[in-house]
Structure formats: C-alpha cells, structure tokens
N, CA, C and O atoms as CSV, one atom per row, in Angstrom:
chain,resi,resn,atom,element,x,y,z
A,1,MET,N,N,-23.726,66.540,42.954
A,1,MET,CA,C,-21.957,66.254,42.425
A,1,MET,C,C,-21.018,67.589,42.721
A,1,MET,O,O,-21.300,68.785,42.665
A,2,THR,N,N,-19.688,66.846,43.088
A,2,THR,CA,C,-18.769,67.306,43.959
A,2,THR,C,C,-17.832,68.314,43.364
A,2,THR,O,O,-16.957,67.885,42.611
A,3,ILE,N,N,-17.884,69.247,43.541
A,3,ILE,CA,C,-16.447,70.072,42.768
A,3,ILE,C,C,-15.818,70.006,43.280
A,3,ILE,O,O,-15.872,69.759,44.485
A,4,THR,N,N,-14.386,70.295,42.271
A,4,THR,CA,C,-12.864,70.469,43.079
A,4,THR,C,C,-11.922,71.228,42.405
A,4,THR,O,O,-12.612,71.519,41.428
A,5,GLU,N,N,-11.142,71.620,42.258
A,5,GLU,CA,C,-9.755,72.261,41.884
A,5,GLU,C,C,-9.676,71.392,40.150
A,5,GLU,O,O,-9.466,71.869,39.035
A,6,ASP,N,N,-9.963,69.901,40.626
A,6,ASP,CA,C,-9.237,68.645,39.488
A,6,ASP,C,C,-10.525,69.179,38.250
A,6,ASP,O,O,-10.123,69.353,37.100
A,7,ASN,N,N,-12.031,69.416,38.555
A,7,ASN,CA,C,-12.600,69.308,37.938
A,7,ASN,C,C,-13.861,70.804,37.416
A,7,ASN,O,O,-14.834,71.005,36.689
A,8,PHE,N,N,-12.868,71.588,38.495
A,8,PHE,CA,C,-13.911,72.962,37.979
A,8,PHE,C,C,-14.340,73.667,36.500
A,8,PHE,O,O,-15.410,74.122,36.097
A,9,GLU,N,N,-12.834,73.528,35.805
A,9,GLU,CA,C,-13.294,74.242,34.519
A,9,GLU,C,C,-13.224,73.191,33.972
A,9,GLU,O,O,-12.065,73.057,33.579
A,10,ARG,N,N,-13.999,72.101,33.641
A,10,ARG,CA,C,-14.885,71.166,32.978
A,10,ARG,C,C,-16.126,71.088,33.119
A,10,ARG,O,O,-16.782,70.845,32.106
A,11,ILE,N,N,-16.639,71.222,34.070
A,11,ILE,CA,C,-18.332,71.275,34.362
A,11,ILE,C,C,-18.850,73.155,35.003
A,11,ILE,O,O,-19.795,73.835,34.605
A,12,VAL,N,N,-17.914,73.464,35.959
A,12,VAL,CA,C,-18.377,74.636,35.731
A,12,VAL,C,C,-18.195,75.651,34.579
A,12,VAL,O,O,-19.078,76.087,33.840
A,13,LEU,N,N,-16.621,75.996,34.572
A,13,LEU,CA,C,-16.045,76.846,32.950
A,13,LEU,C,C,-16.995,76.843,31.752
A,13,LEU,O,O,-17.628,77.689,31.121
A,14,GLY,N,N,-16.754,75.044,31.706
A,14,GLY,CA,C,-17.259,74.278,30.304
A,14,GLY,C,C,-18.673,74.177,30.237
A,14,GLY,O,O,-19.267,73.828,29.217
A,15,SER,N,N,-19.348,74.549,31.559
A,15,SER,CA,C,-20.825,74.314,31.026
A,15,SER,C,C,-21.687,75.006,30.262
A,15,SER,O,O,-21.438,76.210,30.323
A,16,SER,N,N,-22.506,74.772,29.637
A,16,SER,CA,C,-23.367,75.305,29.056
A,16,SER,C,C,-24.407,76.271,28.812
A,16,SER,O,O,-24.665,77.003,27.857
A,17,VAL,N,N,-25.057,76.025,30.203
A,17,VAL,CA,C,-26.331,76.039,30.896
A,17,VAL,C,C,-25.911,77.185,31.605
A,17,VAL,O,O,-24.751,77.298,31.208
A,18,PRO,N,N,-26.161,78.348,32.607
A,18,PRO,CA,C,-25.211,79.364,33.619
A,18,PRO,C,C,-25.272,78.218,34.867
A,18,PRO,O,O,-25.773,77.094,34.837
A,19,VAL,N,N,-24.742,78.748,35.711
A,19,VAL,CA,C,-23.996,77.573,36.981
A,19,VAL,C,C,-24.310,78.764,38.120
A,19,VAL,O,O,-24.151,79.983,38.065
A,20,LEU,N,N,-24.735,78.036,38.998
A,20,LEU,CA,C,-24.573,78.505,40.544
A,20,LEU,C,C,-23.866,78.218,41.200
A,20,LEU,O,O,-24.371,77.288,41.828
A,21,VAL,N,N,-22.277,78.508,41.771
A,21,VAL,CA,C,-21.586,78.012,42.442
A,21,VAL,C,C,-22.083,78.357,44.022
A,21,VAL,O,O,-22.921,79.231,44.243
A,22,HIS,N,N,-21.647,77.799,44.765
A,22,HIS,CA,C,-21.921,77.773,46.607
A,22,HIS,C,C,-21.100,77.235,46.482
A,22,HIS,O,O,-20.844,76.168,45.923
A,23,PHE,N,N,-20.048,78.632,47.525
A,23,PHE,CA,C,-18.706,77.969,47.777
A,23,PHE,C,C,-19.371,77.993,49.965
A,23,PHE,O,O,-19.970,78.823,50.649
A,24,TRP,N,N,-18.802,76.631,50.229
A,24,TRP,CA,C,-19.657,76.655,52.001
A,24,TRP,C,C,-18.440,75.846,52.559
A,24,TRP,O,O,-17.449,75.469,51.934
A,25,ALA,N,N,-18.726,75.676,53.810
A,25,ALA,CA,C,-17.789,75.116,54.233
A,25,ALA,C,C,-18.767,74.426,55.156
A,25,ALA,O,O,-19.967,74.687,55.080
A,26,PRO,N,N,-18.095,73.194,56.381
A,26,PRO,CA,C,-18.803,72.559,57.159
A,26,PRO,C,C,-19.378,73.056,58.305
A,26,PRO,O,O,-20.495,72.717,58.697
A,27,TRP,N,N,-18.490,74.035,58.991
A,27,TRP,CA,C,-18.612,74.575,59.874
A,27,TRP,C,C,-20.107,75.903,59.855
A,27,TRP,O,O,-20.831,76.330,60.754
A,28,CYS,N,N,-20.026,76.187,58.348
A,28,CYS,CA,C,-20.806,76.977,58.161
A,28,CYS,C,C,-22.467,77.549,58.043
A,28,CYS,O,O,-23.187,78.041,57.174
A,29,GLY,N,N,-22.599,77.047,59.865
A,29,GLY,CA,C,-24.135,77.011,59.851
A,29,GLY,C,C,-24.876,77.672,58.728
A,29,GLY,O,O,-25.579,76.912,58.063
A,30,LEU,N,N,-24.860,78.934,58.384
A,30,LEU,CA,C,-25.523,79.956,57.022
A,30,LEU,C,C,-25.571,79.454,55.765
A,30,LEU,O,O,-26.395,79.749,54.900
A,31,CYS,N,N,-24.705,78.719,55.685
A,31,CYS,CA,C,-24.232,77.191,54.473
A,31,CYS,C,C,-25.264,76.652,54.294
A,31,CYS,O,O,-26.135,76.797,53.436
A,32,ARG,N,N,-25.071,75.454,55.858
A,32,ARG,CA,C,-25.883,74.467,55.663
A,32,ARG,C,C,-28.136,75.372,55.378
A,32,ARG,O,O,-29.008,75.062,54.567
A,33,ARG,N,N,-28.122,76.350,56.423
A,33,ARG,CA,C,-29.727,77.144,55.940
A,33,ARG,C,C,-29.765,77.103,54.524
A,33,ARG,O,O,-30.684,76.464,54.010
A,34,VAL,N,N,-28.925,77.676,53.790
A,34,VAL,CA,C,-29.071,78.278,52.633
A,34,VAL,C,C,-29.225,76.985,51.552
A,34,VAL,O,O,-30.053,77.094,50.648
A,35,THR,N,N,-28.416,75.771,51.665
A,35,THR,CA,C,-28.786,74.407,50.745
A,35,THR,C,C,-30.123,74.728,50.196
A,35,THR,O,O,-30.299,75.307,49.125
A,36,PRO,N,N,-31.368,74.178,51.267
A,36,PRO,CA,C,-32.505,73.983,50.950
A,36,PRO,C,C,-32.980,75.197,49.637
A,36,PRO,O,O,-33.361,75.062,48.474
A,37,MET,N,N,-32.746,76.271,50.444
A,37,MET,CA,C,-33.053,77.028,49.026
A,37,MET,C,C,-32.888,77.180,47.952
A,37,MET,O,O,-33.656,77.655,47.115
A,38,LEU,N,N,-31.411,76.625,47.797
A,38,LEU,CA,C,-30.815,76.370,45.793
A,38,LEU,C,C,-30.914,74.951,45.846
A,38,LEU,O,O,-30.391,74.513,44.821
A,39,ASN,N,N,-31.356,74.001,46.586
A,39,ASN,CA,C,-32.549,72.838,45.955
A,39,ASN,C,C,-33.176,73.312,45.263
A,39,ASN,O,O,-32.913,73.310,44.060
A,40,ARG,N,N,-34.587,74.083,45.939
A,40,ARG,CA,C,-35.668,74.638,45.424
A,40,ARG,C,C,-35.470,75.235,44.297
A,40,ARG,O,O,-36.032,74.896,43.255
A,41,PHE,N,N,-34.494,76.365,44.417
A,41,PHE,CA,C,-33.822,77.364,43.008
A,41,PHE,C,C,-33.927,76.112,42.446
A,41,PHE,O,O,-35.053,75.694,42.176
A,42,GLN,N,N,-32.775,75.316,42.181
A,42,GLN,CA,C,-32.921,74.292,41.060
A,42,GLN,C,C,-34.180,73.577,40.621
A,42,GLN,O,O,-34.406,73.475,39.415
A,43,GLN,N,N,-34.620,73.313,41.092
A,43,GLN,CA,C,-35.861,72.452,41.116
A,43,GLN,C,C,-36.914,73.519,39.864
A,43,GLN,O,O,-37.386,73.243,38.761
A,44,GLU,N,N,-36.938,74.528,40.544
A,44,GLU,CA,C,-37.679,75.668,40.097
A,44,GLU,C,C,-37.374,76.148,38.361
A,44,GLU,O,O,-38.223,76.566,37.574
A,45,TRP,N,N,-35.859,75.924,38.089
A,45,TRP,CA,C,-35.743,76.498,37.136
A,45,TRP,C,C,-34.718,75.145,36.498
A,45,TRP,O,O,-33.532,75.320,36.218
A,46,SER,N,N,-35.348,73.959,36.360
A,46,SER,CA,C,-34.936,72.794,35.996
A,46,SER,C,C,-34.289,72.615,34.376
A,46,SER,O,O,-34.988,72.726,33.368
A,47,GLY,N,N,-33.183,72.393,34.369
A,47,GLY,CA,C,-32.984,72.032,33.163
A,47,GLY,C,C,-32.032,73.352,32.467
A,47,GLY,O,O,-31.291,73.197,31.496
A,48,GLN,N,N,-32.243,74.688,33.210
A,48,GLN,CA,C,-31.647,75.856,32.992
A,48,GLN,C,C,-30.653,76.253,34.102
A,48,GLN,O,O,-30.461,77.467,34.160
A,49,ILE,N,N,-30.154,75.698,34.763
A,49,ILE,CA,C,-29.201,76.350,35.316
A,49,ILE,C,C,-28.589,74.788,36.378
A,49,ILE,O,O,-29.234,73.809,36.753
A,50,HIS,N,N,-27.241,75.119,36.571
A,50,HIS,CA,C,-26.722,74.148,37.160
A,50,HIS,C,C,-26.186,74.472,38.695
A,50,HIS,O,O,-25.245,75.265,38.729
A,51,VAL,N,N,-26.609,74.018,39.846
A,51,VAL,CA,C,-26.216,74.385,40.877
A,51,VAL,C,C,-25.295,73.520,41.652
A,51,VAL,O,O,-25.717,72.429,42.037
A,52,LEU,N,N,-23.979,73.920,41.945
A,52,LEU,CA,C,-22.745,73.344,42.061
A,52,LEU,C,C,-22.440,73.680,43.501
A,52,LEU,O,O,-22.821,74.766,43.940
A,53,ASP,N,N,-21.651,72.661,44.426
A,53,ASP,CA,C,-21.582,73.654,46.292
A,53,ASP,C,C,-19.774,72.960,45.736
A,53,ASP,O,O,-19.678,72.044,44.919
A,54,ILE,N,N,-18.898,73.444,46.202
A,54,ILE,CA,C,-17.568,73.737,45.926
A,54,ILE,C,C,-17.104,73.533,48.068
A,54,ILE,O,O,-17.974,74.056,48.765
A,55,ASN,N,N,-16.388,73.135,48.557
A,55,ASN,CA,C,-15.867,73.045,49.733
A,55,ASN,C,C,-14.994,73.650,49.973
A,55,ASN,O,O,-13.949,73.021,50.140
A,56,ALA,N,N,-14.945,75.309,50.129
A,56,ALA,CA,C,-13.750,76.317,50.206
A,56,ALA,C,C,-12.516,75.696,51.039
A,56,ALA,O,O,-11.307,75.817,50.838
A,57,ASP,N,N,-13.140,75.069,51.931
A,57,ASP,CA,C,-11.633,74.207,52.643
A,57,ASP,C,C,-10.815,73.442,52.582
A,57,ASP,O,O,-9.802,73.276,53.261
A,58,GLU,N,N,-11.380,72.725,51.419
A,58,GLU,CA,C,-10.579,71.568,50.774
A,58,GLU,C,C,-10.457,72.573,48.972
A,58,GLU,O,O,-9.730,72.086,48.106
A,59,ASN,N,N,-11.042,73.567,48.751
A,59,ASN,CA,C,-10.653,73.962,47.413
A,59,ASN,C,C,-9.944,75.262,47.528
A,59,ASN,O,O,-10.491,76.158,46.884
A,60,LEU,N,N,-8.612,75.689,48.333
A,60,LEU,CA,C,-8.233,76.502,48.841
A,60,LEU,C,C,-7.954,77.659,47.069
A,60,LEU,O,O,-8.293,78.830,46.896
A,61,LYS,N,N,-7.530,77.087,46.474
A,61,LYS,CA,C,-6.719,77.659,44.737
A,61,LYS,C,C,-7.450,78.731,44.390
A,61,LYS,O,O,-7.156,79.869,44.024
A,62,LEU,N,N,-9.560,77.530,44.774
A,62,LEU,CA,C,-10.953,78.829,43.727
A,62,LEU,C,C,-10.933,79.700,45.136
A,62,LEU,O,O,-10.629,80.863,44.870
A,63,ALA,N,N,-11.141,79.521,46.421
A,63,ALA,CA,C,-11.225,80.392,47.297
A,63,ALA,C,C,-10.286,81.324,46.873
A,63,ALA,O,O,-10.909,82.189,46.258
A,64,ASN,N,N,-9.091,81.585,46.893
A,64,ASN,CA,C,-8.791,82.913,46.982
A,64,ASN,C,C,-8.548,83.156,45.653
A,64,ASN,O,O,-7.865,84.165,45.482
A,65,LEU,N,N,-9.061,82.244,44.081
A,65,LEU,CA,C,-8.725,82.728,43.289
A,65,LEU,C,C,-10.267,83.869,43.079
A,65,LEU,O,O,-10.205,85.060,42.777
A,66,TYR,N,N,-11.416,83.154,43.315
A,66,TYR,CA,C,-13.050,83.738,43.341
A,66,TYR,C,C,-12.755,84.983,44.823
A,66,TYR,O,O,-13.805,85.410,45.303
A,67,ARG,N,N,-11.463,85.498,45.466
A,67,ARG,CA,C,-11.463,86.276,46.748
A,67,ARG,C,C,-12.425,86.631,47.203
A,67,ARG,O,O,-12.928,87.746,47.068
A,68,LEU,N,N,-13.168,84.965,48.335
A,68,LEU,CA,C,-13.730,84.613,49.671
A,68,LEU,C,C,-13.620,85.438,50.120
A,68,LEU,O,O,-12.509,85.816,49.748
A,69,LYS,N,N,-14.194,86.497,51.085
A,69,LYS,CA,C,-13.962,86.751,52.216
A,69,LYS,C,C,-15.310,86.934,53.415
A,69,LYS,O,O,-15.367,87.765,54.322
A,70,THR,N,N,-16.647,85.526,52.951
A,70,THR,CA,C,-17.327,85.225,53.293
A,70,THR,C,C,-17.467,84.187,52.909
A,70,THR,O,O,-16.980,83.700,51.888
A,71,LEU,N,N,-18.608,83.383,54.182
A,71,LEU,CA,C,-19.060,82.164,53.638
A,71,LEU,C,C,-20.803,81.828,53.910
A,71,LEU,O,O,-21.106,81.467,55.047
A,72,PRO,N,N,-21.726,81.932,53.039
A,72,PRO,CA,C,-22.134,81.207,52.134
A,72,PRO,C,C,-21.225,82.099,50.872
A,72,PRO,O,O,-21.221,83.208,51.405
A,73,THR,N,N,-20.646,82.239,49.862
A,73,THR,CA,C,-20.672,83.193,49.111
A,73,THR,C,C,-21.055,81.932,48.071
A,73,THR,O,O,-20.763,80.745,48.214
A,74,LEU,N,N,-22.080,82.804,46.569
A,74,LEU,CA,C,-22.977,82.353,45.942
A,74,LEU,C,C,-22.243,83.257,44.490
A,74,LEU,O,O,-21.958,84.445,44.641
A,75,LEU,N,N,-21.969,82.503,43.017
A,75,LEU,CA,C,-21.313,83.303,42.411
A,75,LEU,C,C,-22.131,82.489,41.051
A,75,LEU,O,O,-22.184,81.285,40.800
A,76,PHE,N,N,-22.725,83.667,40.312
A,76,PHE,CA,C,-23.503,83.032,39.637
A,76,PHE,C,C,-23.358,83.600,37.958
A,76,PHE,O,O,-23.585,84.742,37.557
A,77,MET,N,N,-22.865,82.288,37.075
A,77,MET,CA,C,-21.372,82.029,36.367
A,77,MET,C,C,-22.794,81.827,35.218
A,77,MET,O,O,-23.951,81.485,35.461
A,78,GLU,N,N,-21.989,82.274,33.664
A,78,GLU,CA,C,-22.693,82.286,32.463
A,78,GLU,C,C,-20.984,82.239,31.728
A,78,GLU,O,O,-19.917,82.760,32.054
A,79,ARG,N,N,-21.311,81.552,30.876
A,79,ARG,CA,C,-19.988,80.747,29.893
A,79,ARG,C,C,-18.746,81.237,30.403
A,79,ARG,O,O,-18.159,82.190,29.889
A,80,GLY,N,N,-18.360,80.656,31.328
A,80,GLY,CA,C,-17.214,80.989,32.735
A,80,GLY,C,C,-17.047,82.157,32.969
A,80,GLY,O,O,-15.844,82.364,33.132
A,81,LYS,N,N,-17.985,83.569,33.133
A,81,LYS,CA,C,-17.944,84.624,33.904
A,81,LYS,C,C,-18.646,84.456,34.810
A,81,LYS,O,O,-19.548,83.639,34.996
A,82,VAL,N,N,-18.184,85.357,35.499
A,82,VAL,CA,C,-19.058,85.680,37.208
A,82,VAL,C,C,-20.110,86.686,36.556
A,82,VAL,O,O,-19.453,87.522,35.936
A,83,VAL,N,N,-21.931,87.036,36.404
A,83,VAL,CA,C,-21.942,87.876,36.326
A,83,VAL,C,C,-22.711,88.278,37.284
A,83,VAL,O,O,-23.041,89.458,37.161
A,84,HIS,N,N,-23.355,87.442,38.710
A,84,HIS,CA,C,-23.226,88.182,39.590
A,84,HIS,C,C,-22.753,87.676,40.857
A,84,HIS,O,O,-22.560,86.460,40.859
A,85,ARG,N,N,-22.551,88.192,41.768
A,85,ARG,CA,C,-21.499,87.352,43.245
A,85,ARG,C,C,-22.179,87.817,44.408
A,85,ARG,O,O,-22.159,89.009,44.713
A,86,PHE,N,N,-22.942,86.723,45.258
A,86,PHE,CA,C,-24.226,87.177,46.486
A,86,PHE,C,C,-22.677,86.755,47.908
A,86,PHE,O,O,-22.279,85.615,48.149
A,87,ASP,N,N,-22.250,87.782,48.437
A,87,ASP,CA,C,-21.644,87.769,49.264
A,87,ASP,C,C,-22.314,87.825,50.917
A,87,ASP,O,O,-21.877,87.292,51.937
A,88,VAL,N,N,-23.407,88.595,50.740
A,88,VAL,CA,C,-23.813,88.672,51.683
A,88,VAL,C,C,-25.767,88.669,51.549
A,88,VAL,O,O,-26.575,89.518,51.174
A,89,LEU,N,N,-25.904,87.152,52.108
A,89,LEU,CA,C,-26.888,87.170,52.163
A,89,LEU,C,C,-27.807,87.326,53.550
A,89,LEU,O,O,-27.478,86.729,54.575
A,90,ARG,N,N,-28.925,88.136,53.493
A,90,ARG,CA,C,-29.555,89.313,54.551
A,90,ARG,C,C,-30.834,88.417,55.124
A,90,ARG,O,O,-30.932,88.189,56.330
A,91,ASN,N,N,-31.836,87.913,54.130
A,91,ASN,CA,C,-32.788,87.871,53.833
A,91,ASN,C,C,-33.630,86.974,52.830
A,91,ASN,O,O,-33.775,87.306,51.654
A,92,ARG,N,N,-34.391,85.367,53.578
A,92,ARG,CA,C,-34.336,84.666,52.366
A,92,ARG,C,C,-35.367,85.020,51.643
A,92,ARG,O,O,-35.364,84.224,50.704
A,93,ASP,N,N,-35.910,85.464,51.568
A,93,ASP,CA,C,-37.258,86.216,49.970
A,93,ASP,C,C,-36.321,86.813,49.550
A,93,ASP,O,O,-36.162,86.697,48.334
A,94,GLU,N,N,-35.593,87.441,50.088
A,94,GLU,CA,C,-35.124,88.487,49.075
A,94,GLU,C,C,-33.919,87.878,48.350
A,94,GLU,O,O,-33.369,88.321,47.342
A,95,PHE,N,N,-33.634,86.862,49.000
A,95,PHE,CA,C,-31.878,86.207,48.233
A,95,PHE,C,C,-33.263,85.433,47.106
A,95,PHE,O,O,-32.877,85.769,45.986
A,96,MET,N,N,-34.540,84.649,46.917
A,96,MET,CA,C,-34.855,83.861,46.747
A,96,MET,C,C,-35.763,85.295,44.822
A,96,MET,O,O,-36.098,84.923,43.698
A,97,ARG,N,N,-35.771,86.168,45.198
A,97,ARG,CA,C,-36.232,86.977,44.201
A,97,ARG,C,C,-34.885,87.405,43.211
A,97,ARG,O,O,-34.843,87.527,41.987
A,98,SER,N,N,-33.839,87.578,44.208
A,98,SER,CA,C,-32.887,88.217,43.857
A,98,SER,C,C,-32.520,87.197,42.718
A,98,SER,O,O,-32.365,87.600,41.565
A,99,LEU,N,N,-32.395,85.984,43.026
A,99,LEU,CA,C,-32.454,84.886,41.914
A,99,LEU,C,C,-33.196,84.635,40.783
A,99,LEU,O,O,-32.757,84.557,39.635
A,100,ASP,N,N,-34.545,84.488,41.212
A,100,ASP,CA,C,-35.752,84.732,40.153
A,100,ASP,C,C,-35.032,85.947,39.114
A,100,ASP,O,O,-34.555,85.677,38.012
A,101,LEU,N,N,-35.071,87.407,39.756
A,101,LEU,CA,C,-34.599,87.998,38.647
A,101,LEU,C,C,-34.092,88.247,37.571
A,101,LEU,O,O,-34.386,88.774,36.498
A,102,LEU,N,N,-32.359,87.233,38.599
A,102,LEU,CA,C,-31.192,86.998,37.688
A,102,LEU,C,C,-31.976,86.114,36.678
A,102,LEU,O,O,-31.880,86.469,35.503
A,103,MET,N,N,-32.576,85.252,36.889
A,103,MET,CA,C,-33.052,84.284,35.381
A,103,MET,C,C,-33.731,84.693,34.851
A,103,MET,O,O,-33.398,84.505,33.681
A,104,ARG,N,N,-34.935,85.409,34.902
A,104,ARG,CA,C,-35.288,86.146,33.934
A,104,ARG,C,C,-35.292,87.750,33.057
A,104,ARG,O,O,-36.018,88.443,32.345
A,105,CYS,N,N,-33.855,87.733,33.728
A,105,CYS,CA,C,-33.365,89.245,33.099
A,105,CYS,C,C,-32.086,88.722,32.349
A,105,CYS,O,O,-31.308,89.598,31.973
A,106,HIS,N,N,-31.599,86.748,31.944
A,106,HIS,CA,C,-31.009,86.835,31.026
A,106,HIS,C,C,-31.548,85.091,29.513
A,106,HIS,O,O,-31.045,84.289,28.726
A,107,GLY,N,N,-33.168,85.673,30.237
A,107,GLY,CA,C,-33.993,85.192,29.127
A,107,GLY,C,C,-34.568,84.105,29.682
A,107,GLY,O,O,-35.178,83.517,28.790
A,108,PHE,N,N,-34.657,83.638,30.550
A,108,PHE,CA,C,-35.078,82.288,31.222
A,108,PHE,C,C,-36.360,82.283,31.894
A,108,PHE,O,O,-36.648,83.223,32.636
A,109,GLU,N,N,-37.392,81.037,31.656
A,109,GLU,CA,C,-38.835,81.257,32.269
A,109,GLU,C,C,-38.495,80.252,33.460
A,109,GLU,O,O,-37.445,79.615,33.385
A,110,VAL,N,N,-39.190,80.115,34.359
A,110,VAL,CA,C,-39.730,79.294,35.619
A,110,VAL,C,C,-40.207,78.531,34.985
A,110,VAL,O,O,-41.145,78.854,34.257
A,111,GLY,N,N,-39.727,77.210,35.030
A,111,GLY,CA,C,-40.067,75.481,35.506
A,111,GLY,C,C,-40.198,75.157,33.317
A,111,GLY,O,O,-40.831,74.216,32.837
A,112,VAL,N,N,-39.691,75.851,32.761
A,112,VAL,CA,C,-39.411,76.114,31.419
A,112,VAL,C,C,-38.350,75.190,31.009
A,112,VAL,O,O,-37.291,75.803,30.874
A,113,ALA,N,N,-38.204,73.383,30.651
A,113,ALA,CA,C,-36.696,73.391,30.896
A,113,ALA,C,C,-36.091,73.444,29.269
A,113,ALA,O,O,-36.756,73.032,28.318
A,114,GLU,N,N,-34.810,73.984,29.147
A,114,GLU,CA,C,-33.963,73.820,27.915
A,114,GLU,C,C,-34.786,73.004,27.282
A,114,GLU,O,O,-35.278,71.992,27.782
A,115,GLY,N,N,-35.052,73.592,25.645
A,115,GLY,CA,C,-35.092,72.482,24.734
A,115,GLY,C,C,-36.986,71.890,24.594
A,115,GLY,O,O,-37.416,71.587,23.481
A,116,ALA,N,N,-37.799,71.818,25.702
A,116,ALA,CA,C,-38.073,71.048,26.308
A,116,ALA,C,C,-39.829,71.917,25.384
A,116,ALA,O,O,-40.621,71.501,24.538
A,117,GLY,N,N,-39.730,72.919,25.996
A,117,GLY,CA,C,-41.142,74.037,25.296
A,117,GLY,C,C,-42.063,73.532,26.178
A,117,GLY,O,O,-43.138,73.766,25.627
A,118,ARG,N,N,-42.307,72.924,27.320
A,118,ARG,CA,C,-43.789,72.908,28.138
A,118,ARG,C,C,-42.919,73.083,29.418
A,118,ARG,O,O,-41.697,73.119,29.558
A,119,LEU,N,N,-44.139,73.199,30.476
A,119,LEU,CA,C,-44.387,73.677,32.000
A,119,LEU,C,C,-44.058,72.191,32.859
A,119,LEU,O,O,-44.744,71.188,32.665
A,120,ILE,N,N,-43.185,72.214,33.594
A,120,ILE,CA,C,-42.882,71.657,34.680
A,120,ILE,C,C,-42.790,71.726,35.755
A,120,ILE,O,O,-42.205,72.786,35.977
A,121,ASP,N,N,-43.105,71.021,37.047
A,121,ASP,CA,C,-44.344,71.309,38.045
A,121,ASP,C,C,-43.826,72.416,38.634
A,121,ASP,O,O,-42.716,72.512,39.159
A,122,ASN,N,N,-44.760,73.342,38.517
A,122,ASN,CA,C,-43.820,74.920,39.076
A,122,ASN,C,C,-43.680,74.793,40.629
A,122,ASN,O,O,-43.110,75.675,41.271
C-alpha cells in the first residue's frame, strides 16, 4: 500500500496495530536491499504489525516532520507515537534481531496472528 501525506494520519497514526514505517527513495540502493528483510519481517509477525513504505522524495512534509537525516529511516510506531527509530542499518542480522526484540518487548509472539491463538507458518 502506498502511504502519502494525504492518507498518513488515517492509515499510520490511526492503526490499531503497531506500524513499521519505511522511509525510502528510488535512488537509494540500501532502501532496496532492506525491502526483502521487511517483507520477511511482515510475514513472520503476520497480523500483528503493518510494514508500510513512504517515498521520502514525494512526501517532503512527512520527511521534514520526522526529521529524516538519512535513508532508509524506519520508524516503529504504536498508537501514533514513535517508539523506536532506525536511522543507521549496519548489519542485516543485527537489524532483524532488533526488530524481533522490539516486537517481543511489546508483548507479541512470532507467527501468532492477532486474535487467532494459533501458530502461522514460522
């Protein structure tokens, strides 16, 4: 789903589940390399978090509002508030561990869909 300044408040800030916002740009090579990891993360935590992309070049008001200094920048948001910010991505495994730890610290379990009470493909 494409997130823009027009739908950001409704989709991101109004989300009933945590949101991982991925600010990216088409010219950013690292942004493209992060995308498969984010897709895997979304699948592992299915139903418990939304991973959403925002093109920083096309949404300058949002980029300025969240004071982006580098791309990619990822914001872990819960109830409309930034809970954690990833400005620097050094290592793929470290990044994935940090995301998993963040989810566990917020009481979520990998592979358990909200309200389902059963394991989903791990």
